C-alpha cells in the first residue's frame, strides 16, 4: 500500500505551523479522508527509529474549527510516512521506539458493569496465568501484576485520577481468576489490564532493563482501531490516550509526548470536555477528572518547552471536581496479593492534592500567556502579583491534612515545594535575562532552590524517572550557568552546589538510559568549563567545540527556544563577540 506524500513543514520561530502548511494539510485531509477506513492500519505499525524531525505542537486555535465538518474528528489528523526525513507529524500509530515498548489498541465491544467481589481475594497469588489471552500477559505472574497495579495507583492515580478504580479492580480480578479466557482482545477490560501493567512496569524498571523488555514486548498491538472508532465513547478514548501519554512520559521521546498529549487535548476539546457541567453523576465526574488530567499534563509539556497554551483560558468552563466531602473508599484487590503488604485492600483517594495541582497549572497557563503580552512597564508589577500567588499556593497546609498515599514522591509536601520553585523559575524566566537585574538574581535563586529540592525528592523512594522532569532540570542547570557566564563572575558556593545537584540528578536519569546521558554530559561540560575558566565569562575553544557537538545532539530531542539560544550563545567565541 502506498503512503501519501507528506508536505514538508518549515517551522517559524513562534513554534507554530505555517499557514501554507495548514492549508496543504487540509487539502491532504480532504483527499484521503474517504479512503482512510479502507487502509490497513498494520502498515503504519512501524517502530520510529532515530531522532527524526523535531515536532512542533500546532498552536493555531482555528485549525480544528475548520476541520469539524468531518464525521470523525480523529480522522482529520495528517498521517505522513513515518520514515520520511521530512516527516513533521506522527501518525496515530503509537508504536514505541525501542526504549518504550508499550502500546495497545483494542476496540471494546461491551462495557463491564461488574461490581468488585471481595470474596475472590482468596485465589492463590503464586500462580502464573495460562497463555489464553495474550502470550505476554501470561508471562506476568499475579504477584507481578499486583505490584504493577499498586505502583500505578500509588504514583500516577493520585496526581491524575482519570480512571474508574472499581472498573480497574474488576479488570484485575477477572485477570487474576482466569475469567479473561473468555474475553476478546477487543474488550475494554483487557485494554485497562494491559495498559496499567505496562505503566506499572515502566515505572518499576529502568529504561534499559532487558528482562522487563522481553516480558513487555508482546503488549504492542494496533492503537488506531480504538481511537478512530466513532462508536467507542469519547470518555474511554480519552482514558486510552492518557494511559498512552504516561507511557510516553516515562520513555525518552520528547516528540512522542508532545504529539500524544496534543492529540488528547484537541480530542477533548472537540468533544466538549473543556465546557462540562458536573451534574453529580458518576459519568460527569469521570469526564471532569479526565479533562483536568489532560489539562495538567498539557501544562507539564507547555512549561517545559514554552509552548503557548491551548486552549485559551477563557474557553475553559469546566470546574475542578473536588468538593469538601467524605472521600469514597475503594477496593484495591491487588494490594492483598503483594508479598508483605499490610495496607489492606480499602483505600481512599483524597482529591485535594489533585485540585491543588489544577490551580497551579492554571497559573502556569496564565504566566505563559500574559507575561509575553504585557508591555515592559507592566511586567514587573504583574510578576510581583504572580509571585505572591505562587507563594500562597506553595504554603497551603490543608492539602495533606489527612495524609496521602504517596507522601515520599511528587504528591507530597516536598513535591508541592518543588512545583512552587519550578513555577518561580517559569515566572522569572518569562522576562529576558539582564546581567545586572534583580529579577535575574531571583531567577538564579529559584533555579538553585529547584535543584536542591528535586535532589531531595530523588533520594526518596518511588520517584519515577519522568522524562520531562529530566528536561526541566537540565534547562534549569543551563539557565544557572548562563547567568554566571553572562555576568562573567566567579561561581559562588551556592551556585556551585546547585550545579552539582543538577549534574547528580541527570546522572541518575542517565544511569540506565539511552538518551539522558547526553544531557548529563552537556551539563557536566558546562559546569566544569565555567567553573574552571581562567577568566570568568570565557569558555576555552576546545570546550566550546565539545559543547557545540553535545548541543547538536540534545537539540534533536527538542528544548525550549530560550534554552537553545543560551546554549548557542555559550558555544560562540566571546572574545570575537566582544564580551
XYZ file of C-alpha atoms in Angstrom:
579
model
C 0.000 0.000 0.000
C 1.311 3.413 -0.895
C 1.700 6.095 1.718
C 0.518 9.577 0.940
C 3.193 12.099 0.159
C 3.878 14.314 3.138
C 4.138 18.066 2.881
C 7.360 19.347 4.465
C 6.774 21.961 7.133
C 9.026 24.928 7.699
C 8.806 25.968 11.331
C 8.513 29.596 12.295
C 10.305 30.975 15.410
C 6.967 31.021 17.234
C 6.844 27.195 17.179
C 3.623 27.047 15.157
C 2.911 25.524 11.788
C 2.979 27.970 8.908
C -0.313 28.977 7.276
C 0.753 27.393 3.989
C 1.407 24.101 5.767
C -2.024 24.140 7.395
C -3.649 24.789 4.021
C -1.712 21.925 2.446
C -2.635 19.718 5.376
C -6.327 20.450 4.860
C -6.039 19.549 1.178
C -4.382 16.278 2.089
C -7.101 15.510 4.624
C -9.858 16.195 2.118
C -8.225 13.947 -0.483
C -7.726 10.847 1.644
C -10.495 11.076 4.253
C -12.882 8.954 2.182
C -10.281 6.210 1.834
C -8.947 6.257 5.387
C -11.128 3.447 6.755
C -10.092 1.119 3.910
C -6.406 1.499 4.662
C -4.688 -1.202 6.637
C -3.546 0.154 9.969
C -0.985 -2.632 10.136
C 1.216 -0.893 7.580
C 1.727 2.032 9.912
C 2.564 -0.095 12.951
C 6.238 0.535 12.475
C 8.812 1.481 15.020
C 10.054 5.039 14.590
C 13.843 4.951 14.796
C 16.238 7.837 15.035
C 15.593 11.372 16.180
C 13.671 12.371 13.046
C 12.484 15.923 12.621
C 11.654 17.991 15.655
C 7.910 18.040 16.149
C 6.345 21.376 16.869
C 2.965 21.400 18.566
C 0.350 23.130 16.451
C -0.881 26.106 18.414
C -3.158 27.609 15.764
C -6.507 27.827 17.586
C -8.701 27.771 14.490
C -7.410 24.725 12.642
C -9.862 22.344 14.319
C -12.771 24.693 13.802
C -12.138 24.412 10.083
C -11.944 20.627 10.257
C -15.059 19.943 12.315
C -17.181 19.118 9.275
C -15.617 15.668 9.105
C -17.623 12.800 10.566
C -14.859 11.603 12.864
C -12.552 14.285 14.250
C -9.775 11.774 14.790
C -9.549 11.080 11.080
C -8.608 14.697 10.410
C -5.052 14.249 11.618
C -2.353 14.159 8.982
C -0.592 10.820 8.522
C 2.716 11.232 6.608
C 5.156 8.350 6.077
C 6.873 7.515 9.344
C 10.348 7.007 7.914
C 10.388 10.132 5.751
C 13.163 12.553 6.720
C 10.689 15.343 6.046
C 8.123 13.896 8.398
C 6.696 16.655 10.567
C 3.932 14.849 12.401
C 3.366 11.425 13.911
C 0.527 9.196 12.867
C -1.965 7.734 15.269
C 0.221 4.673 15.278
C 1.749 4.918 18.747
C 4.233 2.086 18.162
C 7.031 2.823 20.552
C 10.722 3.129 19.757
C 12.993 0.545 21.302
C 13.203 2.354 24.621
C 9.451 2.320 25.222
C 7.741 -0.829 24.053
C 4.200 -0.369 25.276
C 1.174 0.017 23.079
C -2.345 -1.286 22.888
C -5.388 -0.577 20.808
C -8.305 -2.862 21.369
C -11.728 -1.892 20.164
C -14.084 -2.710 23.052
C -17.412 -4.252 22.234
C -19.023 -4.065 25.645
C -18.809 -2.072 28.831
C -18.351 -4.027 32.028
C -20.585 -3.127 34.935
C -19.394 -5.823 37.314
C -19.054 -4.906 40.929
C -15.939 -5.936 42.810
C -16.388 -9.083 44.851
C -14.007 -9.143 47.835
C -14.560 -12.905 48.186
C -12.383 -13.506 45.148
C -9.311 -12.370 47.084
C -8.689 -15.973 48.155
C -7.230 -17.070 44.818
C -3.653 -18.370 45.022
C -1.360 -15.416 44.330
C 1.655 -17.503 43.355
C 0.058 -18.760 40.126
C 1.137 -17.726 36.629
C -1.637 -17.167 34.110
C -2.103 -19.561 31.216
C -1.429 -18.231 27.722
C -5.140 -17.968 26.983
C -5.498 -14.313 26.080
C -2.033 -12.997 25.311
C 1.364 -14.648 25.496
C 2.921 -11.654 27.191
C 0.164 -11.259 29.781
C 0.546 -14.964 30.525
C 4.189 -14.341 31.397
C 3.170 -11.906 34.140
C 2.542 -13.621 37.457
C -0.255 -12.427 39.708
C 2.288 -11.052 42.160
C 3.982 -9.085 39.398
C 0.664 -7.831 38.079
C -0.424 -6.826 41.575
C 2.827 -4.943 42.041
C 2.371 -3.116 38.721
C -1.207 -2.140 39.617
C -0.089 -0.962 43.054
C 2.697 1.131 41.530
C 0.306 2.777 39.085
C -2.219 3.640 41.779
C 0.447 4.936 44.157
C 2.334 7.098 41.679
C 0.054 8.158 38.821
C -3.512 7.938 40.092
C -3.231 10.439 42.991
C -1.896 13.026 40.532
C -4.131 12.133 37.568
C -7.288 10.310 38.776
C -8.918 9.778 35.376
C -9.528 6.020 35.720
C -12.525 4.404 37.397
C -10.999 2.474 40.319
C -13.841 -0.051 40.520
C -13.575 -0.737 36.804
C -9.840 -1.320 37.179
C -10.477 -3.616 40.147
C -12.903 -5.645 38.065
C -10.364 -5.959 35.262
C -7.707 -7.098 37.728
C -9.964 -9.696 39.368
C -11.107 -11.085 36.016
C -7.470 -11.499 35.020
C -6.441 -12.961 38.374
C -9.235 -15.539 38.436
C -8.682 -16.574 34.818
C -12.007 -15.223 33.560
C -10.146 -13.409 30.795
C -10.031 -16.751 28.961
C -13.479 -15.933 27.640
C -12.658 -12.309 26.860
C -11.917 -10.901 23.467
C -8.836 -8.773 22.911
C -11.356 -6.075 21.974
C -12.790 -5.932 25.484
C -12.197 -2.685 27.414
C -11.248 -4.697 30.478
C -8.302 -6.123 28.537
C -7.288 -2.637 27.422
C -7.148 -1.436 31.016
C -5.310 -4.534 32.148
C -2.549 -4.302 29.568
C -2.029 -0.555 29.827
C -1.975 -0.456 33.631
C 0.501 -3.348 33.698
C 2.600 -1.571 31.069
C 2.580 1.698 33.019
C 3.379 -0.029 36.291
C 6.217 -1.965 34.688
C 7.876 1.067 33.129
C 7.653 2.878 36.471
C 9.299 -0.023 38.290
C 12.004 -0.964 35.844
C 14.878 1.056 34.440
C 14.550 2.016 30.790
C 17.235 -0.460 29.725
C 16.047 -3.447 31.754
C 16.131 -6.135 29.048
C 14.321 -8.709 31.191
C 11.391 -6.364 31.596
C 11.549 -5.561 27.897
C 11.211 -9.167 26.871
C 8.201 -9.511 29.138
C 6.505 -6.411 27.762
C 7.181 -6.609 24.033
C 4.015 -8.593 23.401
C 1.906 -5.691 24.605
C 2.391 -3.982 21.224
C -0.857 -4.051 19.234
C -2.646 -1.607 16.999
C -3.882 1.535 18.717
C -5.644 3.196 15.818
C -8.691 0.972 15.944
C -9.755 2.072 19.391
C -9.008 5.748 18.747
C -10.652 6.083 15.346
C -13.757 4.033 16.154
C -16.513 6.646 16.439
C -18.825 4.107 18.113
C -16.467 3.960 21.091
C -17.471 6.613 23.622
C -15.173 9.657 23.981
C -14.529 9.075 27.697
C -12.956 5.683 27.034
C -10.874 7.044 24.181
C -9.643 9.887 26.392
C -8.608 7.388 29.076
C -6.824 5.376 26.417
C -4.924 8.431 25.151
C -3.942 9.436 28.680
C -2.606 5.979 29.508
C -0.501 6.131 26.359
C 0.672 9.625 27.259
C 2.028 8.351 30.576
C 3.847 5.521 28.841
C 5.496 8.105 26.608
C 6.162 10.425 29.546
C 8.263 7.751 31.225
C 10.031 6.874 27.989
C 12.680 9.005 26.310
C 10.990 10.597 23.303
C 10.060 14.270 23.652
C 8.323 14.374 20.272
C 6.049 11.483 21.122
C 4.937 13.061 24.398
C 4.175 16.368 22.666
C 2.227 14.583 19.970
C 0.126 12.291 22.149
C -0.703 14.998 24.704
C -1.591 17.380 21.879
C -3.894 14.795 20.308
C -5.565 14.116 23.661
C -6.106 17.829 24.343
C -7.621 18.573 20.955
C -9.775 15.464 21.031
C -11.095 16.512 24.454
C -11.923 20.000 23.180
C -13.668 18.648 20.085
C -15.891 16.620 22.412
C -16.596 19.494 24.803
C -14.655 18.288 27.841
C -13.496 21.869 28.472
C -17.039 23.165 28.985
C -18.667 20.476 31.127
C -21.211 20.988 33.874
C -20.903 18.442 36.654
C -24.457 17.257 37.293
C -23.365 14.967 40.112
C -23.491 11.757 38.098
C -20.582 9.343 38.058
C -20.175 9.758 34.295
C -19.925 13.544 34.557
C -17.498 13.297 37.462
C -15.199 10.986 35.477
C -15.297 13.331 32.488
C -14.326 16.277 34.691
C -11.400 14.318 36.137
C -10.313 13.288 32.644
C -10.399 16.905 31.451
C -8.287 18.209 34.313
C -5.857 15.313 33.950
C -5.339 16.259 30.304
C -5.124 19.932 31.204
C -2.468 19.358 33.882
C -0.423 17.044 31.682
C -0.580 19.520 28.817
C 0.842 22.253 31.058
C 3.756 19.994 32.024
C 4.665 19.929 28.337
C 3.926 23.632 27.813
C 6.063 24.997 30.651
C 8.994 22.749 29.748
C 9.086 23.582 26.041
C 7.460 27.038 26.373
C 4.614 26.168 24.043
C 1.779 28.737 24.098
C -1.172 27.218 25.999
C -4.049 25.668 24.108
C -6.933 26.197 24.560
C -7.075 29.826 25.716
C -8.073 30.059 29.370
C -11.284 31.887 28.503
C -12.503 28.736 26.774
C -12.198 26.606 29.913
C -15.510 26.421 31.768
C -15.160 23.010 33.434
C -14.651 23.368 37.180
C -12.361 21.041 39.174
C -14.268 18.132 40.687
C -13.111 18.450 44.294
C -15.644 19.227 46.992
C -15.182 19.088 50.760
C -16.975 15.797 51.410
C -16.125 12.351 52.794
C -13.827 10.531 50.414
C -15.275 7.310 48.963
C -13.453 4.087 49.739
C -12.407 1.677 47.006
C -11.486 -1.990 46.996
C -7.935 -2.424 45.764
C -7.723 -6.225 45.369
C -4.131 -6.161 44.094
C -2.934 -4.811 47.460
C -3.743 -8.164 49.067
C -1.613 -10.003 46.504
C 1.667 -8.198 47.176
C 4.029 -10.149 49.471
C 4.467 -8.433 52.809
C 1.648 -5.973 52.193
C -0.117 -4.879 55.361
C -2.048 -1.935 53.953
C -5.240 -3.876 53.414
C -7.469 -3.579 50.371
C -9.533 -0.449 51.108
C -8.225 2.932 50.016
C -9.480 6.495 49.938
C -8.184 8.931 47.338
C -8.049 12.468 48.649
C -8.690 14.758 45.680
C -7.441 17.864 47.461
C -3.951 17.372 46.066
C -5.369 16.953 42.556
C -7.461 20.131 42.888
C -4.429 21.951 44.304
C -2.348 20.991 41.264
C -5.124 22.147 38.935
C -4.772 25.612 40.500
C -1.040 25.874 39.832
C -1.429 24.533 36.288
C -3.893 27.333 35.576
C -1.319 29.746 36.945
C 1.259 28.213 34.603
C -1.091 28.884 31.712
C -1.503 32.499 32.787
C 2.258 33.030 33.070
C 2.841 31.602 29.599
C 0.029 33.675 28.142
C 0.051 37.058 29.864
C 3.713 37.778 30.609
C 4.738 37.823 26.968
C 1.790 40.043 26.027
C 2.214 42.697 28.699
C 4.075 45.915 27.871
C 7.529 46.081 29.525
C 6.486 48.683 32.095
C 3.650 46.435 33.364
C 5.544 43.147 33.573
C 7.334 43.747 36.864
C 4.105 44.719 38.631
C 2.304 41.627 37.347
C 5.331 39.471 38.137
C 5.186 40.520 41.795
C 1.464 39.754 41.929
C 2.004 36.309 40.454
C 4.914 35.684 42.820
C 2.581 36.320 45.761
C 0.068 33.823 44.330
C 2.785 31.194 43.919
C 3.998 31.700 47.489
C 0.461 31.330 48.813
C -0.106 28.182 46.784
C 3.147 26.553 47.946
C 2.409 27.243 51.630
C -1.048 25.695 51.677
C -1.266 23.447 54.744
C -4.650 21.856 54.048
C -3.648 19.733 51.067
C -2.113 16.946 53.159
C -4.116 17.417 56.343
C -5.354 13.817 56.250
C -2.160 12.249 54.964
C -1.576 10.935 51.478
C -0.979 7.624 49.776
C 2.428 8.573 48.395
C 3.999 11.053 50.780
C 7.506 10.375 49.512
C 7.059 11.327 45.838
C 5.663 14.175 43.792
C 2.292 14.005 45.559
C 3.820 15.049 48.875
C 4.554 18.270 50.802
C 8.102 18.312 49.413
C 6.713 17.731 45.927
C 4.496 20.803 46.319
C 7.538 22.840 47.397
C 9.365 21.726 44.247
C 6.464 22.718 41.992
C 6.488 26.122 43.694
C 10.193 26.562 42.885
C 9.799 25.457 39.279
C 6.867 27.861 38.893
C 9.093 30.701 40.097
C 11.694 29.636 37.527
C 8.978 29.771 34.865
C 7.840 33.195 36.059
C 11.248 34.873 36.275
C 12.492 33.389 33.009
C 9.478 34.852 31.201
C 11.435 38.137 31.265
C 14.642 38.492 29.261
C 17.782 37.891 31.301
C 19.714 41.062 32.064
C 23.173 40.709 33.568
C 22.594 43.295 36.309
C 18.989 42.736 37.274
C 17.135 41.974 40.484
C 14.821 39.653 38.545
C 17.842 37.715 37.286
C 19.046 37.388 40.887
C 15.689 35.918 41.856
C 15.734 33.606 38.836
C 19.150 32.300 39.847
C 17.943 31.696 43.407
C 14.807 29.903 42.175
C 16.978 27.652 39.998
C 19.208 26.781 42.959
C 16.183 26.053 45.164
C 14.554 23.879 42.488
C 17.700 21.759 42.042
C 18.154 21.269 45.790
C 14.501 20.306 46.288
C 14.368 17.886 43.378
C 17.601 16.276 44.564
C 15.960 15.723 47.954
C 12.906 14.234 46.223
C 15.084 11.991 44.114
C 16.705 10.496 47.199
C 13.314 9.268 48.350
C 11.605 6.092 47.284
C 9.291 5.725 44.292
C 10.133 8.903 42.399
C 9.527 7.900 38.761
C 12.037 8.723 36.059
C 9.852 11.259 34.338
C 11.382 12.410 31.013
C 10.026 15.953 31.320
C 11.394 16.219 34.863
C 14.789 15.489 33.347
C 14.308 18.096 30.608
C 13.157 20.770 33.051
C 16.070 20.158 35.435
C 18.548 20.221 32.554
C 17.150 23.548 31.394
C 17.359 24.936 34.931
C 21.030 23.945 35.016
C 21.690 25.638 31.679
C 19.996 28.817 32.932
C 22.134 28.929 36.090
C 25.365 28.518 34.161
C 24.257 31.005 31.506
C 23.628 33.702 34.119
C 27.079 33.164 35.635
C 28.649 33.181 32.169
C 26.799 36.338 31.077
C 27.815 38.137 34.241
C 31.415 36.958 33.887
C 31.638 36.278 37.614
C 33.205 33.570 39.738
C 30.823 30.753 40.592
C 29.558 31.188 44.155
C 29.392 28.289 46.609
C 25.583 28.241 46.454
C 25.519 28.096 42.659
C 28.328 25.528 42.577
C 26.326 23.313 44.949
C 23.228 23.709 42.756
C 25.199 22.798 39.627
C 26.489 19.697 41.420
C 22.920 18.799 42.417
C 21.794 19.246 38.825
C 24.598 17.053 37.490
C 23.838 14.377 40.106
C 20.149 14.414 39.158
C 20.960 13.995 35.473
C 23.460 11.236 36.276
C 20.720 9.234 37.980
C 18.429 9.734 34.989
C 21.271 8.661 32.688
C 22.207 5.642 34.808
C 20.437 3.164 32.554
C 19.056 5.375 29.817
C 19.829 5.516 26.128
C 19.261 9.238 25.675
C 19.650 11.038 29.005
C 23.418 10.597 29.069
C 23.928 13.376 26.519
C 22.141 15.844 28.821
C 24.331 14.780 31.728
C 27.470 15.114 29.616
C 26.409 18.540 28.391
C 25.743 19.761 31.934
C 28.997 18.312 33.214
C 30.953 20.062 30.452
C 29.162 23.371 31.019
C 29.714 23.257 34.761
C 33.407 22.394 34.550
C 34.099 24.878 31.739
C 32.534 27.838 33.515
C 33.793 26.922 36.987
C 37.384 26.383 35.862
C 37.600 29.221 33.331
C 40.876 31.134 33.619
C 38.888 34.307 33.095
C 35.222 34.455 34.200
C 32.874 34.597 31.234
C 35.272 32.880 28.818
C 34.976 29.254 27.746
C 38.088 27.843 26.090
C 37.977 26.891 22.416
C 38.244 23.136 22.979
C 35.334 23.153 25.438
C 33.256 25.253 23.048
C 33.832 22.726 20.284
C 32.812 19.846 22.548
C 29.797 21.822 23.711
C 28.696 22.501 20.134
C 28.684 18.757 19.425
C 26.623 17.996 22.540
C 24.194 20.836 21.825
C 23.601 19.459 18.334
C 22.702 16.132 19.954
C 20.343 17.422 22.640
C 18.562 19.807 20.294
C 17.479 16.841 18.160
C 15.199 15.785 21.021
C 13.915 19.328 21.457
C 14.476 22.097 24.001
C 12.686 25.300 24.930
C 13.699 28.037 22.444
C 15.259 30.319 25.074
C 17.419 27.452 26.411
C 18.572 26.609 22.919
C 19.565 30.252 22.420
C 21.504 30.264 25.691
C 23.439 27.161 24.676
C 24.275 28.623 21.280
C 25.467 31.837 22.941
C 27.877 29.885 25.127
C 29.201 27.993 22.086
C 30.346 31.240 20.477
C 33.768 32.801 20.925
C 33.145 35.538 23.499
C 36.332 37.365 22.513
C 35.059 37.735 18.954
C 31.669 38.880 20.186
C 33.315 41.492 22.347
C 32.090 40.169 25.697
